[in-house]
Amino acid sequence: MSNPSADTMKREAAQAALGAVEPNMKLGLGTGSTAAHFVDLLGARVQAGLKVICVPTSERTREQAAALGIPLTTLDELPELDLVVDGADEFDASRRLIKGGGGALLREKIVAAASKRMFVITDATKEVKTLGAFPLPIEVDRFGAQSTQLHIERTARGLGLIGPIIQRRNKDQTPYITDGGHYIYDCSFGAIDAPELLAERLAAIPGVVEHGLFIDLATAIFVAGSQGVRILGNAA
Ligand code: 5RP
């Protein structure tokens, strides 16, 4: 039997997480190709009569969900959610994540922090022993961004993390701007041995709006692989 494609695995993870959705839940909707499968599957359930109310983590997800008729609101209207379902760029055995490959890390983290539970949906290729193979995205305020970049570089070097810090750009080479109006710097530090410490130091830099290390947020990770979907953590 041939191995399932990455896209098939993403959909399987999304389908498994959908099993936890109950009527009248307040849900956060993640961003990215895996989260898009979840939104798609949820949309079909809503069209079949399921009642839920959702907060999207990006304008992209908002558009997708609205087109499917999923009822939407904001955290201002609904500051506490039951569950957010989102993807990740990388995860380890302690359910620590790197997120932000799709540029939505700030809203994703705000929504995750507002949710009682965070289910991450992913395929097995994203599991790592040590975080950092995927460049860490850092969202930076546009004011003084060059200074902030220098500060990030020095802070990382202080922890022995050396590697290119590249400002994310669109295909036409214009700076990539997040939904919140900020820049993103992708940091190829390599293995991050102390993610908690790096997270703390990055958060203390003026100009850093948010970083893509998600620690103590994921309650369960649905990992789709060739043998089906495995759950890391507590999905009850
Ligand atoms: C967006 C994210 C995504 O969840 C992450 O990039 C994974 O994306 P995909 O499911 O397309 O692989 O953090 O900011």
XYZ file of C-alpha atoms and ligand atoms in Angstrom:
250
model
C 0.000 0.000 0.000
C 1.404 3.424 -0.889
C 1.996 6.027 1.803
C -0.735 8.658 2.092
C 0.141 12.092 0.703
C 0.890 14.949 3.098
C -2.423 16.499 2.154
C -4.331 13.282 2.904
C -2.632 13.090 6.310
C -3.499 16.712 7.069
C -7.145 16.001 6.297
C -7.097 12.864 8.464
C -5.714 14.837 11.409
C -8.389 17.483 10.872
C -11.107 14.835 10.691
C -9.899 13.275 13.951
C -9.945 16.634 15.762
C -13.421 17.347 14.418
C -14.609 14.383 16.481
C -14.115 16.505 19.625
C -16.439 19.284 18.432
C -19.764 19.352 20.216
C -22.907 21.414 19.626
C -22.791 25.023 20.895
C -19.016 25.030 21.304
C -17.085 28.273 21.042
C -14.222 27.489 18.695
C -11.021 29.106 17.483
C -10.141 28.403 13.869
C -6.456 28.143 12.985
C -4.590 29.179 9.860
C -2.679 27.229 7.216
C -3.322 24.324 4.873
C -4.031 21.811 7.679
C -6.346 24.180 9.538
C -8.079 24.876 6.211
C -9.053 21.178 6.054
C -10.579 21.492 9.530
C -12.542 24.590 8.498
C -13.720 22.812 5.389
C -14.914 19.746 7.334
C -16.493 21.931 10.026
C -18.292 23.889 7.308
C -19.911 20.664 6.080
C -21.073 19.881 9.634
C -22.488 23.399 10.029
C -24.335 23.053 6.739
C -25.778 19.812 8.110
C -27.120 21.681 11.156
C -24.311 21.785 13.761
C -24.479 24.954 15.894
C -21.098 26.465 16.806
C -19.639 29.952 16.989
C -16.079 30.593 15.843
C -13.239 33.090 16.043
C -10.795 32.915 13.105
C -7.051 33.474 13.595
C -6.522 35.288 10.291
C -8.326 37.183 7.566
C -7.674 34.206 5.261
C -9.457 31.835 7.623
C -12.219 34.377 8.199
C -12.901 34.480 4.449
C -12.886 30.690 4.113
C -15.171 30.163 7.098
C -17.576 32.929 6.054
C -17.856 31.431 2.566
C -18.850 28.107 4.161
C -21.533 29.770 6.297
C -19.758 29.148 9.625
C -21.030 31.663 12.229
C -18.184 34.000 13.187
C -17.469 36.426 15.964
C -14.508 38.141 17.595
C -12.700 37.764 20.912
C -14.162 41.138 21.877
C -17.634 39.605 21.704
C -16.515 36.225 23.072
C -13.292 36.503 25.094
C -13.184 32.836 26.173
C -13.328 29.854 23.863
C -13.748 26.121 24.470
C -11.262 24.890 21.910
C -8.957 26.110 19.158
C -7.870 23.765 16.379
C -4.747 24.857 14.538
C -1.758 23.536 12.615
C 1.953 23.821 13.419
C 5.243 23.968 11.576
C 7.094 21.809 14.072
C 6.414 20.025 17.374
C 8.343 17.982 19.916
C 7.448 15.259 22.410
C 6.700 17.889 25.094
C 4.067 19.461 22.813
C 6.173 22.556 22.288
C 5.555 24.098 18.867
C 6.986 26.386 16.271
C 4.202 28.248 14.483
C 3.943 31.204 12.145
C 4.990 29.720 8.825
C 1.698 31.078 7.518
C 2.277 34.452 9.143
C -0.611 34.306 11.621
C 1.325 33.587 14.826
C 0.167 36.649 16.774
C -3.550 36.041 16.377
C -2.996 32.291 16.664
C -1.315 32.739 20.032
C -3.940 35.201 21.288
C -6.723 32.803 20.310
C -4.868 29.811 21.810
C -4.412 31.707 25.078
C -8.139 32.522 25.084
C -9.083 28.861 24.609
C -9.509 26.245 27.323
C -7.903 23.663 25.026
C -5.693 23.783 21.943
C -5.731 20.849 19.544
C -2.906 20.852 17.021
C -3.434 18.979 13.780
C -0.386 17.907 11.854
C 1.346 15.184 9.939
C 4.171 13.071 11.323
C 6.842 14.784 9.176
C 6.691 17.817 11.498
C 7.782 15.947 14.628
C 11.312 16.796 15.782
C 13.499 15.816 18.693
C 14.653 19.407 19.154
C 12.785 22.440 17.812
C 14.546 24.677 15.335
C 14.903 22.888 11.998
C 12.035 25.119 10.869
C 13.107 28.783 10.944
C 11.495 30.482 13.938
C 9.133 33.282 12.828
C 9.220 36.448 14.931
C 6.634 39.187 14.425
C 8.173 42.651 14.771
C 6.667 46.131 14.881
C 7.587 48.142 11.789
C 8.936 51.046 13.853
C 12.650 50.561 14.375
C 12.570 47.080 12.874
C 16.293 47.115 12.016
C 17.158 47.857 15.643
C 14.813 45.152 16.829
C 16.455 42.709 14.422
C 19.875 43.563 15.900
C 18.495 43.071 19.377
C 17.077 39.653 18.406
C 20.447 38.701 16.905
C 22.338 39.652 20.102
C 19.802 37.944 22.353
C 19.989 34.741 20.330
C 23.786 34.847 20.246
C 23.747 35.103 24.052
C 22.085 31.689 24.061
C 24.531 30.269 21.517
C 22.028 30.571 18.673
C 23.667 31.841 15.525
C 22.092 31.811 12.097
C 20.557 34.005 9.447
C 17.643 36.243 10.441
C 15.786 37.062 7.255
C 12.918 39.503 6.836
C 10.018 37.695 5.187
C 9.103 39.042 1.761
C 6.318 38.554 -0.745
C 7.007 37.106 -4.203
C 7.472 40.640 -5.581
C 10.083 41.292 -2.855
C 7.928 43.789 -0.955
C 7.983 43.187 2.822
C 5.463 40.641 4.042
C 2.957 42.373 6.335
C 0.880 40.415 8.855
C -2.842 40.911 9.487
C -1.786 43.062 12.430
C 0.397 45.292 10.206
C 3.799 43.992 11.337
C 6.906 42.468 9.745
C 8.065 38.885 10.197
C 11.686 37.801 10.623
C 12.452 34.128 9.998
C 15.318 33.001 12.225
C 17.333 29.948 11.151
C 18.903 29.284 14.537
C 19.093 25.510 14.160
C 18.515 23.360 17.256
C 16.892 25.393 20.050
C 17.972 23.529 23.196
C 16.222 25.841 25.659
C 13.001 27.035 23.994
C 11.514 28.358 27.264
C 14.520 30.577 27.878
C 14.597 31.823 24.290
C 10.848 32.535 24.465
C 11.308 34.552 27.646
C 14.244 36.564 26.245
C 12.518 37.273 22.921
C 9.341 38.406 24.652
C 11.383 40.960 26.614
C 12.711 42.732 23.495
C 10.898 45.998 22.751
C 9.628 45.795 19.178
C 9.062 42.042 19.253
C 5.295 41.762 19.019
C 5.263 37.951 19.328
C 7.386 34.927 18.535
C 6.453 31.569 17.095
C 7.396 29.419 20.093
C 4.151 28.025 21.510
C 4.920 26.513 24.906
C 2.383 25.060 27.353
C -0.443 25.828 24.959
C -1.140 22.616 23.021
C -3.260 20.214 25.067
C -3.243 17.538 22.365
C -1.504 16.992 19.040
C -3.230 14.875 16.399
C -0.393 13.396 14.391
C -1.416 11.765 11.115
C 0.960 9.169 9.702
C 0.915 6.106 7.497
C -0.563 4.080 10.382
C -3.428 6.486 11.089
C -3.779 9.293 13.625
C -1.852 9.186 16.925
C -2.707 11.557 19.781
C 0.019 13.164 21.834
C -1.347 14.622 25.077
C -4.916 14.740 26.311
C -7.749 15.014 23.821
C -10.496 14.163 26.322
C 0.288 29.771 10.373
C 0.743 28.558 11.080
C 0.371 27.246 10.492
O -0.407 26.540 11.385
C 1.625 26.496 10.165
O 2.411 27.291 9.292
C 1.336 25.138 9.502
O 0.814 25.345 8.241
P 0.387 24.150 7.301
O -0.765 23.468 7.938
O 0.034 24.823 5.995
O 1.573 23.237 7.151
O 1.369 28.589 12.121
O 0.802 30.922 10.972
